[in-house]
Backbone as JSON, one array per atom type, in Angstrom:
{
  "sequence": "MDEKVKGEIIKSGNIVLSGFMGSGKTTVGRRLAAALDMQFVDMDLYIEKKTGMTVKEIFAEYGEPHFRALETETVKELAQSNHFVIATGGGTLMQPQNVEGFHQGGGTIYYLDVPLAALQERLKNDKRRPLLQTPDRRAVIERLLNERRPKYLASADVVVDAGAPTVVVVERICALRGEPIEKAKRKKPGNTSEKERPQKKRFRRRRRKKGASPGTPQENS",
  "N": [[21.76, 6.47, 24.72], [23.58, 3.97, 23.15], [24.53, 2.17, 20.14], [25.11, -1.32, 20.3], [27.18, -3.94, 19.48], [26.91, -7.25, 19.87], [27.11, -9.78, 18.89], [27.94, -11.7, 15.92], [27.59, -9.97, 12.84], [25.91, -11.06, 10.18], [25.98, -10.52, 6.95], [24.94, -11.81, 4.77], [22.72, -13.14, 5.6], [19.33, -13.38, 6.99], [17.76, -10.39, 8.25], [16.7, -9.88, 11.38], [14.32, -8.31, 13.2], [13.88, -7.36, 16.45], [11.97, -6.63, 19.41], [9.91, -4.7, 21.69], [6.29, -4.4, 21.65], [5.23, -1.78, 19.53], [7.74, -0.76, 19.08], [8.56, -0.15, 16.58], [9.17, -2.06, 14.67], [7.89, -2.98, 12.3], [7.58, -0.61, 10.74], [10.25, 0.33, 10.57], [11.33, -1.98, 9.47], [10.12, -2.21, 6.89], [11.16, 0.03, 5.58], [13.88, -0.45, 5.8], [14.12, -2.83, 4.34], [13.54, -1.87, 1.79], [15.71, -0.17, 1.47], [17.86, -1.93, 1.38], [17.25, -3.6, -0.65], [15.84, -5.97, -0.08], [13.45, -8.51, 0.91], [10.5, -7.88, 2.74], [9.0, -9.14, 5.68], [6.34, -9.27, 7.86], [5.8, -10.89, 10.77], [3.41, -11.26, 12.26], [1.42, -10.5, 10.39], [1.97, -12.36, 8.42], [1.25, -14.75, 9.72], [-1.46, -14.21, 10.08], [-2.39, -14.17, 7.42], [-1.85, -16.76, 6.7], [-3.49, -18.28, 8.39], [-5.98, -17.14, 8.1], [-7.13, -15.69, 10.08], [-7.22, -12.99, 12.46], [-4.61, -11.89, 14.71], [-5.7, -11.22, 17.15], [-8.11, -12.65, 17.06], [-7.14, -15.27, 17.0], [-5.93, -15.46, 19.53], [-8.25, -15.16, 21.11], [-9.87, -17.34, 20.39], [-8.26, -19.68, 20.44], [-6.24, -19.32, 22.29], [-3.17, -18.09, 23.88], [-0.93, -19.97, 23.93], [-1.32, -21.53, 21.59], [-1.01, -19.61, 19.58], [1.69, -18.97, 19.99], [2.86, -21.35, 19.22], [2.3, -21.3, 16.51], [3.92, -19.16, 15.82], [6.47, -20.29, 16.18], [6.47, -22.26, 14.17], [6.42, -20.55, 11.99], [8.87, -19.21, 12.23], [10.63, -21.33, 11.63], [9.99, -21.72, 8.93], [10.66, -19.23, 7.74], [13.35, -19.04, 8.31], [14.55, -20.64, 6.49], [15.15, -19.22, 4.28], [17.3, -16.51, 3.11], [17.1, -13.83, 2.59], [15.47, -11.98, 3.78], [13.97, -9.24, 5.56], [12.83, -9.33, 8.68], [10.11, -8.65, 10.71], [9.56, -9.39, 13.89], [7.07, -10.65, 16.24], [6.07, -9.07, 19.35], [6.47, -10.93, 21.39], [7.8, -13.03, 20.26], [10.6, -13.69, 20.4], [10.85, -14.38, 23.0], [10.8, -17.0, 23.29], [13.12, -19.52, 23.53], [13.61, -21.44, 21.49], [12.89, -20.11, 19.19], [14.74, -18.06, 18.95], [17.03, -19.62, 18.62], [16.31, -20.87, 16.24], [16.3, -18.77, 14.31], [19.01, -18.01, 14.46], [20.31, -20.38, 13.69], [19.57, -20.42, 11.07], [21.2, -18.51, 10.04], [20.57, -15.88, 10.55], [20.71, -12.45, 11.71], [20.06, -10.89, 14.73], [18.5, -7.94, 15.56], [17.92, -5.83, 18.15], [15.49, -3.49, 18.72], [15.65, -0.94, 20.72], [13.66, 0.89, 22.78], [12.71, 3.61, 24.87], [10.7, 3.31, 27.87], [8.71, 5.36, 28.35], [8.31, 6.39, 25.78], [7.27, 4.15, 24.46], [4.87, 3.79, 25.87], [3.52, 6.09, 25.09], [3.31, 5.71, 22.3], [1.66, 3.48, 22.21], [-0.72, 4.13, 23.4], [-3.3, 4.38, 22.3], [-3.84, 1.96, 21.16], [-5.7, -0.62, 19.62], [-5.48, -3.13, 18.69], [-3.66, -5.06, 19.7], [-3.88, -7.91, 21.66], [-2.92, -8.23, 24.36], [-2.9, -5.7, 25.38], [-5.41, -4.75, 25.77], [-6.75, -3.49, 28.12], [-7.82, -1.61, 31.01], [-5.72, -0.69, 32.55], [-3.47, 0.04, 31.01], [-0.93, 1.41, 30.76], [0.49, 0.51, 32.99], [0.58, -2.21, 32.43], [2.15, -2.25, 30.12], [4.57, -1.35, 31.21], [5.13, -3.42, 33.04], [5.32, -5.69, 31.34], [7.44, -4.89, 29.67], [9.54, -4.74, 31.51], [9.73, -7.42, 32.13], [10.4, -8.56, 29.68], [12.57, -7.18, 28.49], [15.22, -7.94, 29.46], [15.45, -10.44, 28.19], [15.22, -9.74, 25.51], [17.62, -8.34, 25.25], [19.45, -10.36, 25.84], [19.12, -12.14, 23.72], [19.79, -10.71, 21.48], [21.95, -9.89, 18.73], [22.74, -7.44, 18.02], [22.2, -4.31, 19.52], [20.05, -1.65, 19.08], [19.56, 1.8, 19.31], [16.42, 2.85, 19.21], [14.71, 4.93, 19.65], [14.62, 7.12, 18.1], [13.62, 8.99, 15.06], [12.25, 7.08, 12.28], [13.86, 7.01, 9.88], [16.36, 7.63, 10.87], [16.89, 5.47, 12.55], [17.02, 3.44, 10.63], [19.25, 4.33, 9.21], [21.19, 3.95, 11.18], [21.24, 1.16, 11.4], [22.03, 0.46, 8.81], [24.59, 1.6, 8.83], [25.85, 0.04, 10.78], [25.99, -2.33, 9.42], [27.74, -1.72, 7.47], [26.76, -0.55, 5.2], [26.01, 1.91, 2.64], [24.94, 5.02, 3.92], [23.17, 6.57, 2.48], [21.36, 4.86, 1.34], [19.37, 4.51, 3.2], [17.57, 6.52, 2.86], [15.77, 5.95, 0.93], [12.34, 5.77, 0.12], [10.36, 4.04, -0.71], [8.16, 1.29, 0.07], [9.23, -1.84, 1.53], [9.59, -4.97, -0.26], [6.94, -7.37, -0.48], [7.15, -10.63, 0.83], [7.95, -13.45, -1.25], [6.78, -15.74, -0.36], [4.41, -14.89, 0.71], [2.91, -13.78, -1.37], [1.62, -15.66, -3.3], [-0.38, -16.84, -1.68], [-1.93, -14.66, -0.97], [-3.0, -13.9, -3.45], [-4.53, -16.17, -4.17], [-6.37, -16.08, -2.13], [-7.82, -13.74, -2.69], [-9.01, -14.4, -5.18], [-10.65, -16.5, -4.41], [-12.47, -15.22, -2.73], [-13.75, -13.52, -4.54], [-15.08, -15.29, -6.21], [-17.13, -16.06, -4.58], [-18.65, -13.89, -4.61], [-17.98, -11.68, -3.13], [-16.91, -8.42, -3.12], [-13.74, -6.69, -3.62], [-12.33, -5.4, -0.63], [-14.41, -5.73, 1.13], [-15.81, -6.07, 4.46], [-15.55, -8.74, 5.24], [-13.36, -9.72, 3.79], [-11.3, -8.21, 4.8], [-10.97, -8.98, 7.41]],
  "CA": [[21.76, 5.04, 24.4], [24.44, 3.73, 22.0], [24.42, 0.87, 19.51], [26.05, -2.3, 20.85], [27.29, -5.16, 18.69], [27.22, -8.32, 20.81], [27.39, -11.01, 18.15], [28.4, -11.52, 14.54], [26.64, -9.46, 11.86], [26.04, -11.87, 8.96], [25.34, -9.71, 5.92], [24.28, -12.65, 3.77], [21.57, -13.79, 6.2], [18.15, -12.57, 7.3], [17.79, -9.36, 9.29], [15.58, -10.16, 12.28], [14.09, -7.16, 14.07], [13.31, -7.75, 17.72], [11.63, -5.49, 20.24], [8.6, -4.65, 22.32], [5.21, -3.82, 20.86], [5.36, -0.34, 19.34], [9.13, -0.32, 18.94], [8.79, 0.28, 15.21], [9.75, -3.15, 13.87], [7.29, -3.01, 10.97], [7.92, 0.62, 10.03], [11.69, 0.28, 10.29], [11.58, -3.11, 8.59], [9.74, -1.9, 5.51], [12.11, 0.99, 5.0], [15.18, -1.12, 5.72], [14.05, -3.76, 3.21], [13.66, -1.07, 0.57], [17.08, 0.36, 1.39], [18.83, -3.0, 1.11], [16.7, -4.42, -1.73], [15.48, -7.26, 0.47], [12.01, -8.7, 1.04], [10.04, -7.64, 4.1], [7.95, -10.01, 6.22], [5.83, -9.02, 9.21], [5.39, -12.22, 11.21], [2.0, -11.27, 12.64], [0.63, -10.49, 9.16], [2.23, -13.65, 7.78], [0.41, -15.74, 10.41], [-2.86, -13.88, 9.79], [-2.69, -14.61, 6.05], [-1.76, -18.22, 6.67], [-4.61, -18.87, 9.14], [-7.25, -16.49, 7.79], [-7.64, -15.08, 11.32], [-6.35, -11.97, 13.04], [-3.94, -12.32, 15.94], [-6.68, -11.06, 18.23], [-9.05, -13.77, 16.96], [-6.42, -16.5, 17.39], [-5.83, -15.43, 20.99], [-9.57, -15.32, 21.72], [-10.45, -18.66, 20.11], [-7.38, -20.81, 20.73], [-5.35, -19.02, 23.4], [-1.81, -17.66, 23.56], [0.0, -21.07, 23.59], [-1.5, -21.91, 20.19], [-0.38, -18.57, 18.76], [3.14, -19.11, 20.11], [3.24, -22.5, 18.4], [2.28, -20.81, 15.12], [5.13, -18.35, 15.65], [7.62, -21.18, 16.04], [6.38, -22.82, 12.82], [6.77, -19.49, 11.04], [10.33, -19.02, 12.33], [11.26, -22.42, 10.88], [9.78, -21.48, 7.51], [11.4, -18.04, 7.29], [14.79, -19.25, 8.48], [15.05, -21.4, 5.35], [15.6, -18.25, 3.28], [18.35, -15.64, 3.66], [17.01, -12.5, 1.99], [14.32, -11.33, 4.4], [13.96, -8.41, 6.75], [11.7, -9.93, 9.41], [9.61, -7.99, 11.92], [9.0, -10.4, 14.79], [6.09, -10.18, 17.2], [6.67, -8.63, 20.61], [6.81, -12.06, 22.25], [8.4, -14.12, 19.47], [11.93, -14.09, 20.85], [10.82, -14.82, 24.39], [10.92, -18.45, 23.22], [14.5, -19.86, 23.13], [13.67, -22.19, 20.23], [12.78, -19.17, 18.08], [16.07, -17.42, 18.86], [17.92, -20.63, 18.04], [15.9, -21.1, 14.86], [16.81, -17.68, 13.48], [20.47, -18.07, 14.42], [20.71, -21.54, 12.89], [19.35, -20.05, 9.68], [22.15, -17.48, 9.64], [20.01, -14.55, 10.76], [21.26, -11.55, 12.73], [18.95, -10.31, 15.49], [18.68, -6.54, 15.97], [16.92, -5.41, 19.14], [15.14, -2.07, 18.66], [15.5, -0.55, 22.12], [12.89, 2.14, 22.89], [12.41, 3.9, 26.27], [9.35, 3.01, 28.35], [7.78, 6.48, 28.15], [8.0, 6.47, 24.35], [6.39, 3.03, 24.14], [3.55, 4.08, 26.44], [2.89, 7.1, 24.25], [3.0, 5.12, 21.0], [0.65, 2.43, 22.34], [-1.83, 4.57, 24.26], [-4.61, 4.22, 21.64], [-3.83, 0.7, 20.43], [-6.9, -1.46, 19.74], [-5.21, -4.37, 17.96], [-2.86, -6.05, 20.43], [-4.71, -8.5, 22.72], [-2.38, -8.07, 25.71], [-3.02, -4.3, 25.83], [-6.82, -4.35, 25.89], [-7.01, -3.42, 29.56], [-7.85, -0.22, 31.48], [-4.44, -0.35, 33.19], [-2.54, -0.21, 29.91], [0.43, 1.91, 31.02], [1.13, -0.4, 33.95], [0.82, -3.48, 31.74], [3.31, -2.03, 29.25], [5.76, -1.29, 32.06], [5.4, -4.76, 33.58], [5.78, -6.57, 30.26], [8.77, -4.46, 29.22], [10.5, -5.15, 32.54], [9.89, -8.87, 32.02], [10.93, -8.98, 28.39], [13.78, -6.5, 28.03], [16.43, -8.75, 29.65], [15.49, -11.5, 27.18], [15.56, -9.08, 24.24], [19.06, -8.04, 25.28], [20.22, -11.61, 25.83], [19.0, -12.83, 22.43], [20.2, -9.83, 20.39], [23.32, -9.77, 18.26], [22.98, -6.0, 17.95], [21.21, -3.48, 20.21], [19.94, -0.39, 18.35], [18.75, 2.86, 19.91], [15.32, 3.03, 18.27], [13.81, 5.99, 20.09], [14.75, 8.2, 17.12], [12.77, 8.82, 13.87], [12.48, 5.85, 11.52], [14.98, 7.1, 8.94], [17.6, 7.62, 11.66], [17.1, 4.08, 12.98], [17.46, 2.7, 9.45], [20.63, 4.77, 8.96], [22.06, 3.31, 12.17], [21.4, -0.26, 11.05], [22.85, 0.43, 7.6], [25.97, 1.9, 9.22], [26.38, -1.13, 11.48], [26.22, -3.37, 8.42], [28.7, -1.24, 6.5], [26.05, -0.14, 4.0], [25.96, 3.37, 2.46], [23.85, 5.67, 4.65], [22.23, 7.12, 1.51], [20.32, 3.87, 1.06], [18.31, 4.62, 4.2], [16.66, 7.59, 2.49], [14.75, 5.45, 0.0], [11.07, 5.82, 0.82], [9.39, 3.04, -1.15], [8.06, 0.2, 1.03], [9.92, -3.07, 1.2], [8.81, -5.95, -1.0], [6.28, -8.46, 0.23], [7.89, -11.86, 0.56], [7.37, -14.33, -2.26], [5.96, -16.74, 0.32], [3.11, -14.31, 1.01], [2.19, -13.36, -2.56], [0.67, -16.61, -3.85], [-1.5, -17.02, -0.77], [-2.76, -13.47, -1.05], [-3.71, -13.93, -4.71], [-5.55, -17.21, -4.08], [-7.37, -15.59, -1.18], [-8.65, -12.77, -3.39], [-9.82, -15.08, -6.18], [-11.65, -17.29, -3.73], [-13.5, -14.3, -2.25], [-14.52, -12.98, -5.66], [-15.99, -16.32, -6.69], [-18.28, -16.09, -3.69], [-19.42, -12.67, -4.8], [-17.55, -10.58, -2.26], [-16.05, -7.47, -3.82], [-12.55, -6.31, -2.84], [-12.51, -4.37, 0.37], [-15.52, -5.99, 2.02], [-15.35, -6.36, 5.82], [-15.16, -10.14, 5.36], [-12.02, -9.91, 3.24], [-10.31, -7.49, 5.59], [-11.0, -9.42, 8.81]],
  "C": [[22.57, 4.82, 23.13], [24.18, 2.34, 21.43], [25.49, -0.06, 20.1], [26.02, -3.54, 19.98], [27.78, -6.27, 19.62], [27.6, -9.62, 20.12], [27.84, -10.68, 16.74], [27.28, -10.98, 13.66], [26.88, -10.22, 10.56], [25.28, -11.17, 7.85], [24.58, -10.55, 4.9], [23.01, -13.31, 4.31], [20.4, -12.85, 6.41], [18.46, -11.51, 8.35], [16.54, -9.56, 10.13], [15.45, -9.0, 13.26], [13.3, -7.59, 15.29], [12.93, -6.49, 18.5], [10.21, -5.57, 20.76], [7.56, -4.16, 21.33], [5.41, -2.31, 20.73], [6.78, 0.15, 19.17], [9.49, 0.07, 17.52], [9.33, -0.8, 14.29], [9.2, -3.17, 12.44], [7.67, -1.79, 10.15], [9.38, 0.64, 9.63], [11.98, -0.83, 9.28], [11.25, -2.84, 7.14], [10.77, -0.99, 4.85], [13.5, 0.37, 4.84], [15.21, -2.1, 4.54], [14.19, -3.03, 1.89], [15.08, -0.59, 0.38], [18.07, -0.7, 0.94], [18.38, -3.94, 0.0], [16.46, -5.86, -1.26], [13.96, -7.35, 0.56], [11.6, -8.56, 2.51], [8.93, -8.61, 4.47], [7.61, -9.57, 7.63], [5.26, -10.34, 9.71], [3.92, -12.29, 11.6], [1.11, -11.32, 11.4], [0.78, -11.81, 8.4], [1.33, -14.73, 8.38], [-1.06, -15.48, 10.12], [-3.26, -14.36, 8.4], [-2.72, -16.13, 5.97], [-2.99, -18.87, 7.31], [-5.97, -18.32, 8.74], [-7.9, -15.86, 9.01], [-6.68, -13.98, 11.76], [-5.69, -12.54, 14.29], [-4.91, -12.27, 17.11], [-7.66, -12.23, 18.24], [-8.39, -15.09, 17.38], [-6.3, -16.58, 18.9], [-7.18, -15.76, 21.63], [-10.1, -16.75, 21.55], [-9.59, -19.82, 20.58], [-6.41, -20.58, 21.88], [-3.93, -18.68, 22.96], [-0.88, -18.83, 23.22], [-0.1, -21.51, 22.13], [-0.84, -20.9, 19.27], [1.14, -18.69, 18.81], [3.66, -20.3, 19.29], [3.26, -22.12, 16.92], [3.51, -19.95, 14.83], [6.35, -19.23, 15.4], [7.64, -21.85, 14.67], [6.83, -21.8, 11.79], [8.27, -19.21, 11.05], [11.05, -20.08, 11.51], [11.14, -22.21, 9.38], [10.67, -20.34, 7.01], [12.9, -18.24, 7.36], [15.4, -20.06, 7.34], [15.53, -20.49, 4.23], [16.68, -17.38, 3.91], [18.28, -14.23, 3.1], [15.82, -11.72, 2.53], [14.76, -10.31, 5.45], [12.69, -8.81, 7.49], [11.36, -9.11, 10.64], [8.95, -9.05, 12.78], [7.88, -9.79, 15.63], [6.77, -9.82, 18.51], [7.11, -9.76, 21.52], [7.54, -13.19, 21.56], [9.71, -14.62, 20.07], [12.01, -14.3, 22.35], [11.0, -16.34, 24.44], [12.31, -18.82, 22.71], [14.6, -20.59, 21.8], [13.56, -21.26, 19.02], [14.09, -18.42, 17.86], [17.03, -18.37, 18.17], [17.6, -20.86, 16.57], [16.42, -20.03, 13.92], [18.32, -17.74, 13.35], [20.97, -19.25, 13.58], [20.54, -21.28, 11.41], [20.28, -18.96, 9.19], [21.65, -16.06, 9.8], [20.75, -13.77, 11.84], [20.1, -10.84, 13.4], [19.32, -8.92, 15.97], [17.56, -6.18, 16.93], [16.71, -3.91, 19.03], [14.75, -1.62, 20.06], [14.85, 0.84, 22.21], [12.56, 2.38, 24.36], [10.94, 3.64, 26.62], [8.36, 4.12, 28.04], [7.36, 6.61, 26.69], [7.06, 5.35, 23.93], [4.98, 3.27, 24.66], [2.81, 5.11, 25.6], [2.45, 6.5, 22.91], [1.81, 4.16, 21.07], [-0.62, 2.86, 23.07], [-3.21, 4.37, 23.64], [-4.73, 2.9, 20.89], [-5.1, -0.12, 20.7], [-6.69, -2.84, 19.14], [-4.54, -5.45, 18.8], [-3.63, -6.6, 21.63], [-4.22, -8.21, 24.14], [-2.57, -6.65, 26.26], [-4.47, -3.85, 26.0], [-7.26, -4.43, 27.35], [-7.01, -1.97, 30.0], [-6.5, 0.25, 32.04], [-3.29, -0.52, 32.19], [-1.11, 0.22, 30.22], [1.18, 0.99, 31.97], [1.46, -1.74, 33.31], [2.04, -3.37, 30.84], [4.6, -2.04, 30.08], [6.13, -2.68, 32.59], [5.96, -5.69, 32.5], [7.17, -6.2, 29.77], [9.84, -4.88, 30.23], [10.77, -6.66, 32.48], [10.67, -9.26, 30.77], [12.29, -8.39, 28.03], [15.06, -7.32, 28.29], [16.57, -9.86, 28.61], [15.78, -10.93, 25.8], [17.07, -8.85, 24.17], [19.89, -9.31, 25.16], [20.22, -12.27, 24.45], [19.57, -12.01, 21.27], [21.67, -9.97, 20.03], [23.74, -8.3, 18.23], [21.85, -5.28, 18.69], [21.23, -2.1, 19.55], [19.08, 0.59, 19.13], [17.67, 3.22, 18.92], [14.3, 4.06, 18.75], [13.79, 7.17, 19.14], [13.75, 8.0, 15.97], [13.2, 7.61, 13.04], [13.72, 5.93, 10.63], [16.32, 7.07, 9.67], [17.92, 6.2, 12.12], [17.61, 3.24, 11.81], [18.9, 3.06, 9.11], [21.6, 4.07, 9.92], [22.3, 1.84, 11.83], [22.26, -0.41, 9.8], [24.33, 0.65, 7.94], [26.61, 0.7, 9.91], [26.73, -2.26, 10.51], [27.25, -2.96, 7.36], [28.08, -0.85, 5.18], [26.08, 1.38, 3.87], [24.74, 3.97, 3.15], [22.79, 6.18, 3.69], [21.09, 6.15, 1.21], [19.12, 4.04, 1.99], [17.27, 5.65, 3.81], [15.64, 7.17, 1.45], [13.42, 5.33, 0.74], [10.07, 4.76, 0.38], [9.34, 1.91, -0.14], [8.82, -1.02, 0.57], [9.01, -4.04, 0.48], [8.12, -6.92, -0.06], [7.01, -9.74, -0.12], [7.18, -12.71, -0.47], [6.47, -15.38, -1.61], [4.56, -16.22, 0.57], [2.28, -14.09, -0.25], [1.2, -14.4, -3.09], [-0.56, -16.79, -2.99], [-2.46, -15.85, -0.86], [-3.59, -13.49, -2.32], [-4.82, -14.98, -4.68], [-6.7, -16.76, -3.2], [-8.34, -14.65, -1.88], [-9.56, -13.46, -4.41], [-10.95, -15.86, -5.53], [-12.79, -16.41, -3.25], [-14.36, -13.8, -3.4], [-15.49, -14.01, -6.21], [-17.26, -16.39, -5.85], [-19.1, -14.81, -3.78], [-19.04, -11.52, -3.92], [-16.61, -9.68, -3.03], [-14.86, -7.12, -2.97], [-12.87, -5.23, -1.84], [-13.68, -4.59, 1.29], [-15.0, -6.29, 3.4], [-14.88, -7.8, 5.97], [-13.74, -10.36, 4.9], [-10.97, -9.28, 4.13], [-10.26, -7.94, 7.04], [-9.68, -10.05, 9.19]]
}
């Protein structure tokens, strides 16, 4: 599997990582943000902090359409900046308005392409993703990947072979952007976005006033 550049790589805009669940968007994104001195945002975590609910809880209480609407709101917010490495959710770029939103904001979409067998192995013990909580997990992964992959490919500006170790994937993206490969070897995690920091601090202070110490199950829900 080779890297394919299908659209323009805009170095001054956001780096948007696309791909199926388990494709490594968060892991690659953190390391890539560190390498390029950019801020990292995981969209699922961003939504969880904003709503005070986990993705699983949002799905259970309000349904998938509500979560998808939250994703679209988040895309609009993040597209207003140009210094983020963004890990999208597995279904974020299935919505044309989200693809358009990132592109209008000057973002470049990188699809992390991982073989089916590797995804099934990575996700075999997953307990977090609502769509995978089924006895027939391997078949569900195959069906969803077959449905989504054509859309991932269609929306991507760059297709990256992401079946390799994280550092190799980061090196490939750096090379495509004309960045020194040595940057990919930095191991510190990427910065949390400034948009996330204030909310996180207020959240902690509010919990402490109620008498909950850091690390309680309530705070980590």
